[in-house]
Structures are given as C-alpha cells and as structure tokens.
mmCIF file of C-alpha atoms in Angstrom:
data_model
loop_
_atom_site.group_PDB
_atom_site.id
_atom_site.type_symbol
_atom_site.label_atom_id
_atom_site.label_comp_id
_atom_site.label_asym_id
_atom_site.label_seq_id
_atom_site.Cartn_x
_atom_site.Cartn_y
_atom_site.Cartn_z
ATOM 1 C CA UNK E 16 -18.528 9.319 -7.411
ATOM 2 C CA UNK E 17 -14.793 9.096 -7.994
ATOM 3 C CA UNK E 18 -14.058 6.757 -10.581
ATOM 4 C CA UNK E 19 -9.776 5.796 -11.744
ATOM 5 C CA UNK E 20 -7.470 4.008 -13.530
ATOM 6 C CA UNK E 21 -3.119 3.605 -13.019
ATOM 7 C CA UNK E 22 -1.014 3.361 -15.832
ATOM 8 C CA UNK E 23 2.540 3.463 -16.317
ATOM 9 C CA UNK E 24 4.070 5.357 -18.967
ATOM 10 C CA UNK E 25 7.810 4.496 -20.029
ATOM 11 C CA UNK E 26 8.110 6.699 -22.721
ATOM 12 C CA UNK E 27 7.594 10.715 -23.655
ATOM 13 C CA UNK E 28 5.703 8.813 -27.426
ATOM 14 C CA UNK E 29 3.505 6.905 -24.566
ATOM 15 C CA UNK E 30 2.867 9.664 -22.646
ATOM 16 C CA UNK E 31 1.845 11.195 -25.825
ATOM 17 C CA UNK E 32 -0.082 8.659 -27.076
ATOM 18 C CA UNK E 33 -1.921 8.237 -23.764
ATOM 19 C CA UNK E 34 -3.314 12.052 -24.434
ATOM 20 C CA UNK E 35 -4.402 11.030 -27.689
ATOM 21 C CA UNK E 36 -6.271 8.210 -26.267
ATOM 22 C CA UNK E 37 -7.574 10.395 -23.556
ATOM 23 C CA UNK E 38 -9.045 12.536 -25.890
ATOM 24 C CA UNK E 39 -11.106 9.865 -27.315
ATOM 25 C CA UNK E 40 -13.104 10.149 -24.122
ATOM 26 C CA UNK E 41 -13.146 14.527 -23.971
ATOM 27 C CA UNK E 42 -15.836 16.952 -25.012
ATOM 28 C CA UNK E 43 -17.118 19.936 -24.981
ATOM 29 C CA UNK E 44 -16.701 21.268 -21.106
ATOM 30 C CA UNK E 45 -14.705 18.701 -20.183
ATOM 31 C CA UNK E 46 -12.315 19.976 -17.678
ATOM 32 C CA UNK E 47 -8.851 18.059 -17.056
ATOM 33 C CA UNK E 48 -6.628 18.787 -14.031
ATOM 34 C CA UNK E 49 -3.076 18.046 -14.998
ATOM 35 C CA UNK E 50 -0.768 17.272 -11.757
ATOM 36 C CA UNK E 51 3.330 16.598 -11.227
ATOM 37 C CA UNK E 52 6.336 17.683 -10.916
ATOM 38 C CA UNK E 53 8.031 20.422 -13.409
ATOM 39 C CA UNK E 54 9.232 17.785 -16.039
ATOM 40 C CA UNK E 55 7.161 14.791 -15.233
ATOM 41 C CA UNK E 56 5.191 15.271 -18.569
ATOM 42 C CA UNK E 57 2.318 17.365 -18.270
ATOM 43 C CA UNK E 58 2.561 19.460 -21.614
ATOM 44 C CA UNK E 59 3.690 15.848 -23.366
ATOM 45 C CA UNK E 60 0.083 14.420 -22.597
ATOM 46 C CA UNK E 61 -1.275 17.823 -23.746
ATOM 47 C CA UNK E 62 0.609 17.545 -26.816
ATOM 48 C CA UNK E 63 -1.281 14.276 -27.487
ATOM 49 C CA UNK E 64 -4.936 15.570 -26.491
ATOM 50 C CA UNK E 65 -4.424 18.176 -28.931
ATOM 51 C CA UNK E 66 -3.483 16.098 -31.464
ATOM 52 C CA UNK E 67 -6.142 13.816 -30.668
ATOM 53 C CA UNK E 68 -8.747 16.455 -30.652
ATOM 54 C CA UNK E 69 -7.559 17.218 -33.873
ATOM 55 C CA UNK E 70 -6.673 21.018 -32.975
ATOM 56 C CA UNK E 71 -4.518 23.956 -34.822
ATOM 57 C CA UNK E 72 -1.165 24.820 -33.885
ATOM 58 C CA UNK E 73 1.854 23.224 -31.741
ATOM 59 C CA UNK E 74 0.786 22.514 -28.481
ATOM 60 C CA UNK E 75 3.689 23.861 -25.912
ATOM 61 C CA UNK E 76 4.137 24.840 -22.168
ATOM 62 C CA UNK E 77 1.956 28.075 -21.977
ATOM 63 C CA UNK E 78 3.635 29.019 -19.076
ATOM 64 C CA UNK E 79 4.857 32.919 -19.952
ATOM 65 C CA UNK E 80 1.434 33.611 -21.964
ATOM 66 C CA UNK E 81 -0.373 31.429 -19.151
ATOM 67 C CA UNK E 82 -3.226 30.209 -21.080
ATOM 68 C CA UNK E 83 -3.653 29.492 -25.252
ATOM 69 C CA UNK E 84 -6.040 28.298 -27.538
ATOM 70 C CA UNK E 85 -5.952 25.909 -29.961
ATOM 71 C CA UNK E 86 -8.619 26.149 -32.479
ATOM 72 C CA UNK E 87 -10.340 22.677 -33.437
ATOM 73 C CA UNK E 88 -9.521 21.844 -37.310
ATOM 74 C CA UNK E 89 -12.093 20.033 -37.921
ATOM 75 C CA UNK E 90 -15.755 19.026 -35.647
ATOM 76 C CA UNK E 91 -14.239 18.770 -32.317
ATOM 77 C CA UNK E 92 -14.283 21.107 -29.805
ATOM 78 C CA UNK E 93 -11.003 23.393 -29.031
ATOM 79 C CA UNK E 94 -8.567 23.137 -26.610
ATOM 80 C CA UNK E 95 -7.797 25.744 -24.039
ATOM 81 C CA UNK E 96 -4.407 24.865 -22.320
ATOM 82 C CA UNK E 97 -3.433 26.838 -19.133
ATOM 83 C CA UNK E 98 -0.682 27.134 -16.918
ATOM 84 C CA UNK E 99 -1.819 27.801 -13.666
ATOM 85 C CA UNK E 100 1.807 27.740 -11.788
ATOM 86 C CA UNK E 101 1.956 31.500 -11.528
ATOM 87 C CA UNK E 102 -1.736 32.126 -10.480
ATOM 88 C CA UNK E 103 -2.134 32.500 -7.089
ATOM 89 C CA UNK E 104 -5.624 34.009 -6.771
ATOM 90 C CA UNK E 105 -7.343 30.876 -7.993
ATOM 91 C CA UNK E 106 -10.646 31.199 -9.909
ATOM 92 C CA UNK E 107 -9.900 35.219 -9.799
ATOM 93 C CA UNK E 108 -6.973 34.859 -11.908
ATOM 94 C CA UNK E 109 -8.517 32.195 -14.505
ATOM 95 C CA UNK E 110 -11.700 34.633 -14.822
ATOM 96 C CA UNK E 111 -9.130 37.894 -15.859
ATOM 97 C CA UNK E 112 -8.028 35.591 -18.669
ATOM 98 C CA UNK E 113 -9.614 37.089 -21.563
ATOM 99 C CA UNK E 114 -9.989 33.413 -23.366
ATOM 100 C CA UNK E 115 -11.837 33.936 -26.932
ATOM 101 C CA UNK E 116 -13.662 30.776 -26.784
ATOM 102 C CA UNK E 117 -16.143 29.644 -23.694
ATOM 103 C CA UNK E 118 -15.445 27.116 -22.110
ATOM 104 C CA UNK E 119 -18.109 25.294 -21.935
ATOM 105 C CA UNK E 120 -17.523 24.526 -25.756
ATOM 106 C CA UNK E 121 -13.805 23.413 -25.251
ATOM 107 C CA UNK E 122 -11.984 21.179 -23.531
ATOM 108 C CA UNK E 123 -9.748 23.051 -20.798
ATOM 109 C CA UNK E 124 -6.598 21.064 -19.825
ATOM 110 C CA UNK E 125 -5.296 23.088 -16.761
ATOM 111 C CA UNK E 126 -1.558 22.529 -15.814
ATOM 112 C CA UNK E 127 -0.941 23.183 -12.059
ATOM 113 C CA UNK E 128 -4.553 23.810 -11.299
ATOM 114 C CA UNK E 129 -5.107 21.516 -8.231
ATOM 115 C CA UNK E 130 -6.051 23.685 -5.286
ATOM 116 C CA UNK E 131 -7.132 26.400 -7.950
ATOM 117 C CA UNK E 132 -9.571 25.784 -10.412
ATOM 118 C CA UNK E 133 -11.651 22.773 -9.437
ATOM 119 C CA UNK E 134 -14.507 25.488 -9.062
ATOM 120 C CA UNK E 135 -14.809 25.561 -13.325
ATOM 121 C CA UNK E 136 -16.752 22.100 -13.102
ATOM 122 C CA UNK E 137 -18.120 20.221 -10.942
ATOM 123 C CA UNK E 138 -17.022 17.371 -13.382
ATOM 124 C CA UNK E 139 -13.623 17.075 -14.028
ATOM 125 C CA UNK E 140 -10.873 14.610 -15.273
ATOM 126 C CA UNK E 141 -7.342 14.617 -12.635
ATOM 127 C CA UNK E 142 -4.467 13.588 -14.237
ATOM 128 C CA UNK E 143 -1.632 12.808 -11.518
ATOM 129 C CA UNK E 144 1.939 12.032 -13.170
ATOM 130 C CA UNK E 145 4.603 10.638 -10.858
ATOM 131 C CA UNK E 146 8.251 9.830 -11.497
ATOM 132 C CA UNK E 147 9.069 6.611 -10.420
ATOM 133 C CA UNK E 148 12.546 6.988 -10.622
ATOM 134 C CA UNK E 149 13.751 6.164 -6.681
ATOM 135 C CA UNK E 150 10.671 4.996 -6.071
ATOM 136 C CA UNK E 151 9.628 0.945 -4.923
ATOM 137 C CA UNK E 152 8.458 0.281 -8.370
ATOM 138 C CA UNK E 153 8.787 -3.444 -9.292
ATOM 139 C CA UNK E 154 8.778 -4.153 -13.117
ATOM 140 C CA UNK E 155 5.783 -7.027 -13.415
ATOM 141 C CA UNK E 156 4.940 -9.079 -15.585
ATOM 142 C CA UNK E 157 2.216 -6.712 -17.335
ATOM 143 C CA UNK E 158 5.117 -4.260 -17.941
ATOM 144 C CA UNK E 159 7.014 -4.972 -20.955
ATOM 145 C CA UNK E 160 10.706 -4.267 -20.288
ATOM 146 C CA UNK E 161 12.962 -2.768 -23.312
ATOM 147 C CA UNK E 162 16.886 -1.943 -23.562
ATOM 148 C CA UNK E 163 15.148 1.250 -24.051
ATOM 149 C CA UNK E 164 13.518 1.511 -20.910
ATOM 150 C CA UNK E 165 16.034 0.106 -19.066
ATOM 151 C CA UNK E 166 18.184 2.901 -20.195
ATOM 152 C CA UNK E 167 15.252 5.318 -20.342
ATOM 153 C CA UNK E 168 14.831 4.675 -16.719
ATOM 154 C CA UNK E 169 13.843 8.558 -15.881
ATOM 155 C CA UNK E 170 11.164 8.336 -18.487
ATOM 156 C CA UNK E 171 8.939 6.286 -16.390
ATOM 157 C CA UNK E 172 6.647 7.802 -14.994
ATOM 158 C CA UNK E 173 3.508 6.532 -12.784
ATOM 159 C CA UNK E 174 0.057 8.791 -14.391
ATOM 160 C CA UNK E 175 -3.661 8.012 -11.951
ATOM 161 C CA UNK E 176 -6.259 9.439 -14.158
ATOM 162 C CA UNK E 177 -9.075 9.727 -11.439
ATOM 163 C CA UNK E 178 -12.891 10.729 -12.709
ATOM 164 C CA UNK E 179 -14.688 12.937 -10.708
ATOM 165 C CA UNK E 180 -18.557 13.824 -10.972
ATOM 166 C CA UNK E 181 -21.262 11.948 -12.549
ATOM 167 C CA UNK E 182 -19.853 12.479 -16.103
ATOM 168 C CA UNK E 183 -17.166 10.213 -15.446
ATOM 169 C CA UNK E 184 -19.550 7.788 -13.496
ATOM 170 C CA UNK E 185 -19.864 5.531 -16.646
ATOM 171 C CA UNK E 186 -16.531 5.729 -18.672
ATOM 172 C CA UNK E 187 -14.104 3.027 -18.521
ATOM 173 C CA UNK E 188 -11.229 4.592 -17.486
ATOM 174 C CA UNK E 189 -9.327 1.512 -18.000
ATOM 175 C CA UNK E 190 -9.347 1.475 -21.521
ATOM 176 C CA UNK E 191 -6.820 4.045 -21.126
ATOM 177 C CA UNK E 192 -4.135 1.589 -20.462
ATOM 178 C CA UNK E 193 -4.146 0.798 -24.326
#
C-alpha cells in the first residue's frame, strides 16, 4: 500500500525545515528515496533530517565521496547520505560501498536512487521535488504569498512524499505539511 502527501515548499529554510519534520517520522532502517532535478533541493531536505535526527557533522552533497555518514549525537539512529548519480550498476555499486554502520540501524537518505536502490527495503519513503517555476501552478488560498516569495519565485518548489510498504501504511503523511 502506497500511502502520500503534496506540499509546497517556497523557501530553501522550508525545505529545510520540512526534513526536520520528516525526521520526526524516521528510524532505524528507514530508507528515503530522494528525487529532482540537480538544484531542486535534495541535499537542503537532507540538511534538515540530519539536523532533525540530531546527527554529527555538516550535512553536504556527497556527490565526489558518493556516500557519508553522519554519526547520531545523541539516541537516534545515524544517517547514511548517498549520492547515487554516478552509480550505474545499481545495488552492485551501493554493496562495494564500504559504509561503517549497517544499515539496518540508520536511516539511509539516497539522492538519485530511483531506478537503483529500491531493492535495500521493501519499505521505503520517496521524496519527489519539482520546480514549479514555468509550471501551471496557481497560488491558492492555503498558500501564503510573501514579497519574498514573489521575488523568490525559483525557490518554489512542488515535494510528493509518497509511503511505500506496510511501514508507512499507518503514518500520517499529512502532518508533514506543518
């Protein structure tokens, strides 16, 4: 059962703090497909799972050491953030990577994994982030519109976060929308 939510994002701080809230709902194993365009914020939302999860060290694009852990600082599990733009060999590549924690104790946030790593879990969290810059997006009345945003108009960005497996059968994937 595939279970999601839509939010819009108008800000790199919201994109931010929608990681932290997302991280709320992680644990241990939890795996989390990260989706969009180079730019549209994947690493931002990392940022703010990492601080959520209360981890060590500044979470950045891991795309030249391809994957990197981030120890927890506390009682939470780890992170494990990966770049998977330069595997090709799908689950091949991601075994190779000599990661120093398992992953069933962290939480692995994959960047560019669709097509590639779904195989970790049968469980997993897709996050799908969409500029909607050029796009038929209507500001409504649920949207609260700034002179920030208004200038800010490329920071908008459209983010599904789609649940997929029985663990995400009974979260409320809605609370996400703050």
């Amino acid at each position: 059962m595939d279970v999601g939510t839509r939010i819009t994002v108008t800000s790199p701080d919201q994109m931010r703090d929608l990681g932290r809230r997302l991280a709320k709902l992680l644990r241990p194993g939890d795996l989390v497909l990260l989706t969009g365009e180079l730019g549209a914020g994947k690493t931002t939302l990392t940022r703010g799972l990492g601080e959520g999860l209360g981890v060590r060290g500044a979470v950045t694009s891991p795309t030249f050491v391809i994957a990197r852990v981030h120890p927890s600082l506390g009682d939470g599990p780890p992170l494990v953030h990966v770049d998977a733009y330069r595997l090709n060999g799908g689950l091949d590549e991601m075994e190779d990577l000599d990661l120093d924690v398992s992953l069933p104790d962290s939480v692995v946030a994959v960047e560019w994994g669709e097509g590639k790593v779904e195989g970790l879990a049968e469980d997993r969290l897709h996050v799908v982030i969409q500029r909607t810059v050029g796009s038929d997006m209507a500001v409504t009345d649920t949207m609260a519109v700034t002179d920030t945003m208004a200038a800010d108009v490329d920071d908008v960005r459209d983010v599904v976060v789609t649940g997929v497996g029985t663990r995400w059968a009974g979260e409320d994937l809605a609370s996400l929308a703050g």
